[in-house]
C-alpha positions as a printed NumPy array, in Angstrom:
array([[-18.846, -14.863,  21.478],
       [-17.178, -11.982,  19.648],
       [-19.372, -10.573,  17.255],
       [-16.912,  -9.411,  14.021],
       [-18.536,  -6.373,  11.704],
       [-17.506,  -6.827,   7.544],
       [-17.441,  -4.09 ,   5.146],
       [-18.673,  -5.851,   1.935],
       [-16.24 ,  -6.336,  -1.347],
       [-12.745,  -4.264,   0.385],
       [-10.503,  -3.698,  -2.691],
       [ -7.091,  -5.099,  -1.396],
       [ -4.126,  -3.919,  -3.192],
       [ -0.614,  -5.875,  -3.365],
       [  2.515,  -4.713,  -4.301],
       [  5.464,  -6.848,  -4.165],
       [  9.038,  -4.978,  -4.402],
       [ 12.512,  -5.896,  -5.015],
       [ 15.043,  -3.337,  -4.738],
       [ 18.627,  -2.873,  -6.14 ],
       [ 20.536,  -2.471,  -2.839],
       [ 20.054,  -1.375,   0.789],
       [ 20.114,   1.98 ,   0.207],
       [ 17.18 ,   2.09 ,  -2.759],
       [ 15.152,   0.714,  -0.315],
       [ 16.056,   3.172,   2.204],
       [ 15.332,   5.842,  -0.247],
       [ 12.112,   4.226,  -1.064],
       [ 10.79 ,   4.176,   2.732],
       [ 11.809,   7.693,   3.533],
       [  9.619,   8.435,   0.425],
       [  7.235,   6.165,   1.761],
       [  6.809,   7.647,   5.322],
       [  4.902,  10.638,   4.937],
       [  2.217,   9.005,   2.505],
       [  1.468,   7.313,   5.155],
       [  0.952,  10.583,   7.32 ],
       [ -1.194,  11.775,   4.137],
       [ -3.256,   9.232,   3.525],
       [ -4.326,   8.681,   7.192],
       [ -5.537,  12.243,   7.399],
       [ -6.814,  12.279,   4.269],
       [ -8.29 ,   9.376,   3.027],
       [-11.03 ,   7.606,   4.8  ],
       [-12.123,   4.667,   2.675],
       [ -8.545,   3.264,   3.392],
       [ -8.913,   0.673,   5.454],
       [ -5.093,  -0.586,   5.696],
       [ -1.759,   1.03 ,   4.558],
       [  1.438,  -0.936,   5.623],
       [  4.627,  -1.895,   4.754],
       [  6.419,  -5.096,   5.367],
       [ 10.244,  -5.881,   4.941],
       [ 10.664,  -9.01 ,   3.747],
       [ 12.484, -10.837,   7.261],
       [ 15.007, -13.121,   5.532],
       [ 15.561, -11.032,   2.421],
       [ 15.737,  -7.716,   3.28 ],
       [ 15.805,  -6.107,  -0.459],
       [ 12.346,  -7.186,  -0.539],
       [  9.383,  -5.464,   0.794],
       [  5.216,  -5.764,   0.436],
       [  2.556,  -2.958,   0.36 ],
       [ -0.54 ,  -4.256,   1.606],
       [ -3.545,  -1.79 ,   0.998],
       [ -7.425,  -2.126,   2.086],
       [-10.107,   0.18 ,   0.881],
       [-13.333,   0.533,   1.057],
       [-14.445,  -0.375,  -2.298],
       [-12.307,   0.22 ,  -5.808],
       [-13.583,   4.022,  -6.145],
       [-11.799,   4.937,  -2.57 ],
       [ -8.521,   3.381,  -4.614],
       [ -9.106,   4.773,  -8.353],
       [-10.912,   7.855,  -7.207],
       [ -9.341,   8.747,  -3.979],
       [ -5.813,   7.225,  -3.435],
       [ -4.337,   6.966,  -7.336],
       [ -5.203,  10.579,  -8.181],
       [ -4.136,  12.068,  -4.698],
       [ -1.528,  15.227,  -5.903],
       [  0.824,  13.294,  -2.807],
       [  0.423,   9.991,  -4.745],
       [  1.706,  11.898,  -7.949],
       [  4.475,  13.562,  -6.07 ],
       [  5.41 ,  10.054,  -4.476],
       [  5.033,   8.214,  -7.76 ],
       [  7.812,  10.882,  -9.161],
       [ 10.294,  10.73 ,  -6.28 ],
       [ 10.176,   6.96 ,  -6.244],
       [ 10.576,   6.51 , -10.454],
       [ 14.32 ,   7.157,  -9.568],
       [ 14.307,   4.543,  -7.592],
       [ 16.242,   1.09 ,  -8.85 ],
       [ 13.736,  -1.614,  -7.938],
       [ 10.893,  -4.636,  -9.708],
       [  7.203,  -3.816,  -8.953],
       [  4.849,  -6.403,  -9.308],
       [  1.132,  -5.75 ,  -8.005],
       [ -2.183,  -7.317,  -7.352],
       [ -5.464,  -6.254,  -7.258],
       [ -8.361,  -8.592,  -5.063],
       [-11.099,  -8.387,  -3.173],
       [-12.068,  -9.838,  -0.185],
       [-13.69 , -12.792,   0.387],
       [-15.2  , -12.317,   4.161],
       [-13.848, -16.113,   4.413],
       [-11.656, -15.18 ,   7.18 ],
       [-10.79 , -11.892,   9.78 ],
       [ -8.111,  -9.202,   9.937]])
């Protein structure tokens, strides 16, 4: 039997994106790209970090975040000085942002 470890209440973030054309996108993800790079050396309560291109509509895209607990978000991640400089190179960008905050139920596995 596999035996499956659970950090209690991880803060899942949502963020749903539609962009203007191709190349907003395009701009977005190159913007995107070295967060990533950042926040894997730099922030350990993140638990997940991805992006997914929507398959059938490709001007649509979701980030899926994990952390820790809220603080590791609010604390950590949202005051970052690269998560300022991203949020600034990516308010140029011609695109819909809708988010979600939740938190894990345990009701299930990743």
């Amino acid at each position: 039997m596999i035996q499956r470890t659970y950090v209690i209440q991880v803060f899942v973030l949502a963020v749903s994106l539609t962009f203007k054309d191709l190349e907003q996108r395009d701009k977005w993800v190159a913007a995107w790209l070295p967060m990533v790079d950042q926040v894997r050396a730099n922030e350990p309560g993140t638990l997940s970090y991805e992006l997914c291109i929507g398959d059938t509509e490709p001007l649509k895209a979701l980030v899926y975040e994990r952390y820790v607990d809220r603080a590791a978000y609010e604390d950590v991640h949202r005051t970052s000085e690269a998560m300022a400089a991203f949020k600034e190179v990516t308010s140029k960008i011609k695109m819909q942002v809708q988010g979600q905050s939740y938190v894990e139920t345990n009701h299930g596995f990743m």
